[in-house]
Coordinates of C-alpha atoms and ligand atoms in Angstrom, one line a residue:
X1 CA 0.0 0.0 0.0
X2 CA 1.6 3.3 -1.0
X3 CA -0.1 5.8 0.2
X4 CA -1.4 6.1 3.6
X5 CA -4.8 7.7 4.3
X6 CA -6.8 8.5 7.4
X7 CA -9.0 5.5 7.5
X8 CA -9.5 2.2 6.3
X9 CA -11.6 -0.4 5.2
X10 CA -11.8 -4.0 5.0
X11 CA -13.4 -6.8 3.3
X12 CA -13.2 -9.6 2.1
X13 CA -14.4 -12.7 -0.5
X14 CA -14.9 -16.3 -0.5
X15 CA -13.6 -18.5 -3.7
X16 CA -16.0 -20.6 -3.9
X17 CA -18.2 -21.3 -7.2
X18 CA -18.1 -18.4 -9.5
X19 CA -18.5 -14.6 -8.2
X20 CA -21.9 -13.2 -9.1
X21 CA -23.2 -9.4 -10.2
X22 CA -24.5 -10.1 -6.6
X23 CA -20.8 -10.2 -5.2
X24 CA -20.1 -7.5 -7.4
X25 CA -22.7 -4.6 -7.0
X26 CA -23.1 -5.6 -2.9
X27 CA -19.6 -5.7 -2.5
X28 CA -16.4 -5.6 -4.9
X29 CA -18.2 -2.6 -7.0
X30 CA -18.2 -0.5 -3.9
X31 CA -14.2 -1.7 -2.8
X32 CA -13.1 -0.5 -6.3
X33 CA -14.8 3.2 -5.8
X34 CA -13.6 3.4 -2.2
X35 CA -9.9 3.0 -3.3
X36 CA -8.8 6.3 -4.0
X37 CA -10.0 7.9 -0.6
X38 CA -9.0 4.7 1.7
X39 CA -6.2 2.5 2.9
X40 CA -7.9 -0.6 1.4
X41 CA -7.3 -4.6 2.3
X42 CA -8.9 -6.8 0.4
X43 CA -8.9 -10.8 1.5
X44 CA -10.1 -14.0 -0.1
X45 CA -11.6 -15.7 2.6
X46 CA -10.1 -19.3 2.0
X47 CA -10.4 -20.8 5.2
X48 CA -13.9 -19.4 5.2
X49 CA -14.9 -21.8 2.4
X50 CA -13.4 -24.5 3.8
X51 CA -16.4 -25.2 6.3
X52 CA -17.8 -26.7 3.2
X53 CA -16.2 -29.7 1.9
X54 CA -14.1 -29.0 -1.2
X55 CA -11.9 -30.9 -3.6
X56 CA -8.2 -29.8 -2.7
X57 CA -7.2 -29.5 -6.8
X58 CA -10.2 -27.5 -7.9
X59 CA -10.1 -25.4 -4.8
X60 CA -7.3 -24.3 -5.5
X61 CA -7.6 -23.3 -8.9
X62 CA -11.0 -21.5 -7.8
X63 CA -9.2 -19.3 -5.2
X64 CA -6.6 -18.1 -8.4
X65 CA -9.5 -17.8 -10.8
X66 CA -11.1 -15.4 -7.6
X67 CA -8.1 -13.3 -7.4
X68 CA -7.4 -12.6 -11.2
X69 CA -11.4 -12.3 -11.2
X70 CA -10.5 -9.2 -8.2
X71 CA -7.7 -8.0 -10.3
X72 CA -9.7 -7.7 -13.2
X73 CA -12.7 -6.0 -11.5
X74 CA -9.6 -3.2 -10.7
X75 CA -8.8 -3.8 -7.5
X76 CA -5.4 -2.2 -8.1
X77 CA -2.6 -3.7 -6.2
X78 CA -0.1 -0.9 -6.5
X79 CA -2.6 1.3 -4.0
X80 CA -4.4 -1.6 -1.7
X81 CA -3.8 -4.9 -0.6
X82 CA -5.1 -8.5 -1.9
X83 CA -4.0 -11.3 0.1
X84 CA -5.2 -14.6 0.3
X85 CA -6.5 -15.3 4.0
X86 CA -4.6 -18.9 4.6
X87 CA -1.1 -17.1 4.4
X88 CA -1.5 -14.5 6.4
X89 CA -1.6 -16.5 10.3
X90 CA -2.3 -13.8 12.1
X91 CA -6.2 -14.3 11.4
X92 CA -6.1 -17.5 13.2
X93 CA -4.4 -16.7 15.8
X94 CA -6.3 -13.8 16.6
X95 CA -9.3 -15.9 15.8
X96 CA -8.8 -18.1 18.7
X97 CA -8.1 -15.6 21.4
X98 CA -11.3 -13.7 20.3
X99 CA -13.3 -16.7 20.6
X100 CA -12.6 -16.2 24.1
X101 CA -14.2 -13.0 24.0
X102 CA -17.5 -14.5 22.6
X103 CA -20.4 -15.9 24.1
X104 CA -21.5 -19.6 22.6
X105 CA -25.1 -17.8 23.0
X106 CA -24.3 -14.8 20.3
X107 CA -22.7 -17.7 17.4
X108 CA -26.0 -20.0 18.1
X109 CA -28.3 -16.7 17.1
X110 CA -26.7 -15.9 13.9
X111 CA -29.0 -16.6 11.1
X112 CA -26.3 -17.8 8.5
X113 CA -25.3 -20.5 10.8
X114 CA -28.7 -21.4 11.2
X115 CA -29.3 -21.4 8.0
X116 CA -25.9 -23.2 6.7
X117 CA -26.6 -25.5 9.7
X118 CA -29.8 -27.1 7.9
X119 CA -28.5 -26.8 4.0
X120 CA -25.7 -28.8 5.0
X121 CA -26.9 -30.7 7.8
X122 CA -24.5 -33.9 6.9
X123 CA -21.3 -31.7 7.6
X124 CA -22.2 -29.2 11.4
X125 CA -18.4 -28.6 12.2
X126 CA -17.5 -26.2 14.7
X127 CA -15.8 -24.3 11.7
X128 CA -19.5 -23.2 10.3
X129 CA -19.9 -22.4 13.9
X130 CA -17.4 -19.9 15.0
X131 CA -17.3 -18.5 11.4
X132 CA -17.9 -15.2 12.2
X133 CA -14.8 -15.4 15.2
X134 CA -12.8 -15.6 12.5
X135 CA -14.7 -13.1 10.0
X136 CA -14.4 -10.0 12.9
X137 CA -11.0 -11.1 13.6
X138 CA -10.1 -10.3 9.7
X139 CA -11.7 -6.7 10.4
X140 CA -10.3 -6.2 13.4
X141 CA -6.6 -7.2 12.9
X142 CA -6.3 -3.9 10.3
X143 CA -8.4 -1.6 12.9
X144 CA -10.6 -1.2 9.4
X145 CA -13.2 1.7 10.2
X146 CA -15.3 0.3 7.6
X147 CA -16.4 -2.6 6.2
X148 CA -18.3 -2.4 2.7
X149 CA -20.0 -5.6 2.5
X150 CA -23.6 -6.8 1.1
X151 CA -26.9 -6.8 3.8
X152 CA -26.5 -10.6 4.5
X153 CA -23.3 -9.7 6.6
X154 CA -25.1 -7.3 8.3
X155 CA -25.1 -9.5 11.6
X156 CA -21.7 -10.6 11.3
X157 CA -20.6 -6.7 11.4
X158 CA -23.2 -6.0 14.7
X159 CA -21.2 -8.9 16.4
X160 CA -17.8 -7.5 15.6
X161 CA -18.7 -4.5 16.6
X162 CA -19.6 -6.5 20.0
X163 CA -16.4 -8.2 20.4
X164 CA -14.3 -5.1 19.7
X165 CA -16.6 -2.6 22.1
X166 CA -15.8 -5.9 24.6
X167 CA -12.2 -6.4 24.8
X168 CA -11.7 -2.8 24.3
X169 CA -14.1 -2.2 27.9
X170 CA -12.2 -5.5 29.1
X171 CA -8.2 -5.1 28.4
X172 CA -8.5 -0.7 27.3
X173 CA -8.9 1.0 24.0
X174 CA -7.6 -1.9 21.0
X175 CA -9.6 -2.5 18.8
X176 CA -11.1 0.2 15.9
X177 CA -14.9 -0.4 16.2
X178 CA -15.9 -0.8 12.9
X179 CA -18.9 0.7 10.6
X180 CA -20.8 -1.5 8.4
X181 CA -20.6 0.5 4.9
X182 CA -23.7 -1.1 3.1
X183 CA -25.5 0.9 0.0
X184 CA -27.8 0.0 -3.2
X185 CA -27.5 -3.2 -4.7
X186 CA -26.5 -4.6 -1.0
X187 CA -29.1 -7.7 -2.0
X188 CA -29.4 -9.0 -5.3
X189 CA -31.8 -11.7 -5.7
X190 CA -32.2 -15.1 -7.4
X191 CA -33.5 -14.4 -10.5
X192 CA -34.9 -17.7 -10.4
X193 CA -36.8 -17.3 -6.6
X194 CA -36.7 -13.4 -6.5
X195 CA -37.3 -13.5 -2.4
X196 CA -33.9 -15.0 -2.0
X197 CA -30.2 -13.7 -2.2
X198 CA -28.5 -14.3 -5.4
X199 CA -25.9 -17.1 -4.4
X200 CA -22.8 -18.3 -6.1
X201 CA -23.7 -21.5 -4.2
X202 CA -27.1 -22.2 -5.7
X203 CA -27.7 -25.3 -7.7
X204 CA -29.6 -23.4 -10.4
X205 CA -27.7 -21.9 -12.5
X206 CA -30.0 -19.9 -14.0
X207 CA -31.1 -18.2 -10.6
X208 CA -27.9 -16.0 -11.2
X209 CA -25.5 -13.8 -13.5
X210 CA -21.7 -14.7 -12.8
X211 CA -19.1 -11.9 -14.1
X212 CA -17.7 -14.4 -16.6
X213 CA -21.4 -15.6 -18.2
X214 CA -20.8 -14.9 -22.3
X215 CA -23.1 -12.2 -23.5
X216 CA -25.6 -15.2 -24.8
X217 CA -26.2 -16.3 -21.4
X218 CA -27.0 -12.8 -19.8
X219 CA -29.7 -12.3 -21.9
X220 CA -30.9 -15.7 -21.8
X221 CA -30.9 -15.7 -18.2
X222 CA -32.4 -12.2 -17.7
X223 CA -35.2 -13.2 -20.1
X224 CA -36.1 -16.3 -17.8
X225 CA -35.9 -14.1 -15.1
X226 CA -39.1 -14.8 -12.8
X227 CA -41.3 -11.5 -12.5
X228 CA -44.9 -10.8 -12.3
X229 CA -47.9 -10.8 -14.4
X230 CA -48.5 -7.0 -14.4
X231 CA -46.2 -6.2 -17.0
X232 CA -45.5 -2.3 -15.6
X233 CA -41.9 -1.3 -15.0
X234 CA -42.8 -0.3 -11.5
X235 CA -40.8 -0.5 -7.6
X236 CA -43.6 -1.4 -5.4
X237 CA -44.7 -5.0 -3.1
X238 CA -45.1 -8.1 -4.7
X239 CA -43.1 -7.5 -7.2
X240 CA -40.1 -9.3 -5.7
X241 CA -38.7 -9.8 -9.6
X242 CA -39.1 -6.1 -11.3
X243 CA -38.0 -4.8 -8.1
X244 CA -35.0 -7.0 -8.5
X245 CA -34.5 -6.5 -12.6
X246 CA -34.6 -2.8 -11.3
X247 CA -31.8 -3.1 -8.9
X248 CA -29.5 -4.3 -11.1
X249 CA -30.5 -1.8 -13.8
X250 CA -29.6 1.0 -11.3
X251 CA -26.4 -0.8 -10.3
X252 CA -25.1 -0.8 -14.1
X253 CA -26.4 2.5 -15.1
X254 CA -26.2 4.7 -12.4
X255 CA -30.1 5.5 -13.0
X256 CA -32.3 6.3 -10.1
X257 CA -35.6 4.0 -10.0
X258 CA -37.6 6.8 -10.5
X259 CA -36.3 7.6 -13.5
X260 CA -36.1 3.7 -14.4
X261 CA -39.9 4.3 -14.3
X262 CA -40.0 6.8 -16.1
X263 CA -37.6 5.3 -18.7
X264 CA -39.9 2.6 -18.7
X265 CA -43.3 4.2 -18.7
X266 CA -45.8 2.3 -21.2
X267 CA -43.2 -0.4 -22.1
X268 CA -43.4 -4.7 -21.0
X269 CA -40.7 -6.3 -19.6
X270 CA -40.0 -8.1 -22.8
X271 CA -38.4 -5.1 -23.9
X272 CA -37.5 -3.9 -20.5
X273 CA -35.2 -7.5 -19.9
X274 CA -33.5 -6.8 -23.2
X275 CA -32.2 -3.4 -22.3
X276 CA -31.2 -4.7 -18.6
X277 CA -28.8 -7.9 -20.2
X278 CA -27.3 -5.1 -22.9
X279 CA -26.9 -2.7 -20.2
X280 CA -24.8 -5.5 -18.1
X281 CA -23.4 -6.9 -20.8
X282 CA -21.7 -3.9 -21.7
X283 CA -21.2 -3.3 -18.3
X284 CA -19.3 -6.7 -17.9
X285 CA -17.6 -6.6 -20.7
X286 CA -14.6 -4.6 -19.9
X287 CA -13.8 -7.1 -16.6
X288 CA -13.8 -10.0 -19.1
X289 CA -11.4 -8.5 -21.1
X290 CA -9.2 -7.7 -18.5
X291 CA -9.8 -11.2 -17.0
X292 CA -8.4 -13.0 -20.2
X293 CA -5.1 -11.2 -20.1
X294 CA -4.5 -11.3 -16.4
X295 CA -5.3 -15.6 -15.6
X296 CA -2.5 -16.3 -18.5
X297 CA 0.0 -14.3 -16.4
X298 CA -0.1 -16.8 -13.4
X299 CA 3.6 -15.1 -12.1
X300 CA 1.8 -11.8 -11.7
X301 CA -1.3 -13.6 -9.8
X302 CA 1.4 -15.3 -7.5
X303 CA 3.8 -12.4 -7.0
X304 CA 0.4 -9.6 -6.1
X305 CA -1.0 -12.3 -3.7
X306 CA 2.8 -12.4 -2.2
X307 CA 3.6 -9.3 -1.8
X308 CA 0.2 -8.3 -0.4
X309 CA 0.8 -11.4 2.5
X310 CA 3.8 -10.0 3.2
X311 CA 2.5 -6.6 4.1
X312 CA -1.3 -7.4 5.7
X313 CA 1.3 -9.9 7.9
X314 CA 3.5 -6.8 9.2
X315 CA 0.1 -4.5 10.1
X316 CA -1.8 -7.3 11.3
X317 CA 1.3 -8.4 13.8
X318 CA 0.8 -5.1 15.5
X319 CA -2.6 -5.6 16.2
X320 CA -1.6 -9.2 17.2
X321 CA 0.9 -8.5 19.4
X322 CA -0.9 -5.8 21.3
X323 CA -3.3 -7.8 22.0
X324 CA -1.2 -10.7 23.1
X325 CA 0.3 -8.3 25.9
X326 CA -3.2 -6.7 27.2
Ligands
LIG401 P1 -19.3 -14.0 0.4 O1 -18.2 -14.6 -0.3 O2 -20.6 -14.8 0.6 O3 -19.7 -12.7 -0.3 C1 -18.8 -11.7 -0.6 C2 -19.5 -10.3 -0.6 O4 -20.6 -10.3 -1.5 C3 -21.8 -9.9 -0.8 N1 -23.0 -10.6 -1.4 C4 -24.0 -10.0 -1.9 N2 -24.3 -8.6 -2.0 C5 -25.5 -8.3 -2.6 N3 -26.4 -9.3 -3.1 C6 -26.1 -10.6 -3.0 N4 -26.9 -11.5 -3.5 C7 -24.9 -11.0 -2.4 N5 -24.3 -12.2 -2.1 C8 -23.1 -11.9 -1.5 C9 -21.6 -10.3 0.7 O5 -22.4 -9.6 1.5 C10 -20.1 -10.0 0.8 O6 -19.9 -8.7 1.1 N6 -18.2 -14.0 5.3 C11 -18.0 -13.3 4.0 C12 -16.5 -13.2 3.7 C13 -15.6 -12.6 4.7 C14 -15.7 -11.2 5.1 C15 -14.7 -11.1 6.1 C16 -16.4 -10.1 4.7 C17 -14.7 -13.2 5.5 N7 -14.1 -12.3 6.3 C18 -14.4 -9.9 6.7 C19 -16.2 -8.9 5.3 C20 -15.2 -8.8 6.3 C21 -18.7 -14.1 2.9 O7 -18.9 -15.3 3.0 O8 -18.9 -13.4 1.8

């Protein structure tokens, strides 16, 4: 990181499946525009994924598919940091003494452990359960003051804020308490079940747009995109889909949705689908571009994700150690 501002943020990814438009407008999108004003650290969360049982080989490959995915979004090395999580062992360390700063009663009452808990009921480690130890230890290590995630972390944030307010009352001022920085596009939905969150883990493939989908399979998947019988371009209740279609139209264009509505006024979604999947196509097209250069050059990949270790370990020893002491 060259330059050093006033604050910082934090956040991070995990590599698994393929990142969606929902990864991209709830999170990365945001990461990219807050680079100029912040010091920014970036992580993929790889030990994160590994609750879920993976194959070793095409884990692997996934997590440098993830970064040159990151890279290619413009996350821009020579200003902010992208490490990958597994080499940096401060996180785990700090993981474990935090654990000891959280009640077993706060992890039971998070809904994503709940929810993980009955999607992969075969496999309840104690990883899925002290996820989040691990998540606000990431955030807290770099004393990030904000955290630009998408709403379904929302919980995960209110608990590290928890921890942090606790050890600080506990052991004196350590930890930054950190802000959740959550705007539009915080929760895109399936396009197949529009009252769900897009997922990059969902069976259906058609339920979401990843940032790699050819420009065939956009508009394909946009025009099978579940939305209501009313056929009026229109924000309102019960009409989970448009509302959605809407969202990401205002993500890629900039547009309010008044003036979506207004764009709209007197026209079916037929039309209105088309002009969403050529808006994102032409959105996504760029990253793709950049994508295809960048995974050939697998010495680049490996020397950013080094050199980025190397200096997320220095700053987050700091933390570490002073927290060691107290
Ligand atoms: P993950 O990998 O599930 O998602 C990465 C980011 O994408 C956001 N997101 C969405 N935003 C809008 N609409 C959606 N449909 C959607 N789906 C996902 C997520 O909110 C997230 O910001 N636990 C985290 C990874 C993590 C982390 C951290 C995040 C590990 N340590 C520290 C922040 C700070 C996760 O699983 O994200």
């Amino acid at each position: 990181m060259k330059q050093r501002k006033e604050k910082t943020i934090f956040s991070a990814i995990q590599p698994t499946g393929n990142i969606t438009i929902g990864n991209y407008f709830g999170a990365i999108k945001n990461w990219v525009q807050l680079q100029p004003d912040f010091n920014c650290i970036f992580s993929l969360a790889d030990l994160h994924a590994i609750t879920v049982r993976k194959d070793p080989e095409e884990f692997k490959q996934k997590a440098l598919e993830a970064y040159a995915l990151l890279l290619a979004c413009e996350i821009n090395v020579e200003k902010s940091l992208l490490f990958i999580q597994s080499q940096v062992n401060t996180h785990c360390q700090l993981a474990w003494m935090l654990s000891c700063c959280t009640e077993f009663g706060e992890l039971a009452r998070m809904t994503q452990f709940k929810d993980k808990s009955s999607s992969h009921s075969d496999n309840v480690n104690c990883g899925l359960f002290s996820y989040p130890v691990l998540m606000l230890s990431d955030i807290l290590l770099y004393r990030a003051d904000f955290v630009p995630v998408g709403q379904d972390q929302k919980q995960h944030l209110e608990l590290t804020r928890t921890v942090a307010e606790r050890f600080n009352f506990l052991y004196g001022p350590t930890f930054t308490v950190p802000e959740p920085y959550i705007k539009r596009g915080a929760k895109i939905k399936s396009l197949r079940d529009p009252t769900k969150k897009m997922s990059k883990s969902d069976p259906d493939l058609n339920s979401r747009i990843e940032l790699l989908d050819s420009p065939d399979k956009i508009m394909k998947k946009i025009k099978r995109a579940v939305t209501d019988p009313e056929n009026h371009v229109k924000y309102g209740e019960n009409k989970d889909g448009i509302n959605n279609l809407m969202t990401i139209y205002s993500c890629t264009t900039g547009k309010t949705l008044d003036e979506i509505e207004k764009e709209f006024d007197g026209i079916g979604y037929g039309e209105f689908k088309t002009t969403v999947a050529e808006a994102l196509i032409e959105h996504l097209a760029p990253i793709q571009k950049n994508y295809s250069k960048i995974i050939k050059d697998k010495g680049y990949i490996k020397n950013c994700y080094k050199d980025s270790a190397e200096e997320a370990l220095n700053i987050s020893n700091e933390t570490l150690n002073e927290v060691k002491k107290k």
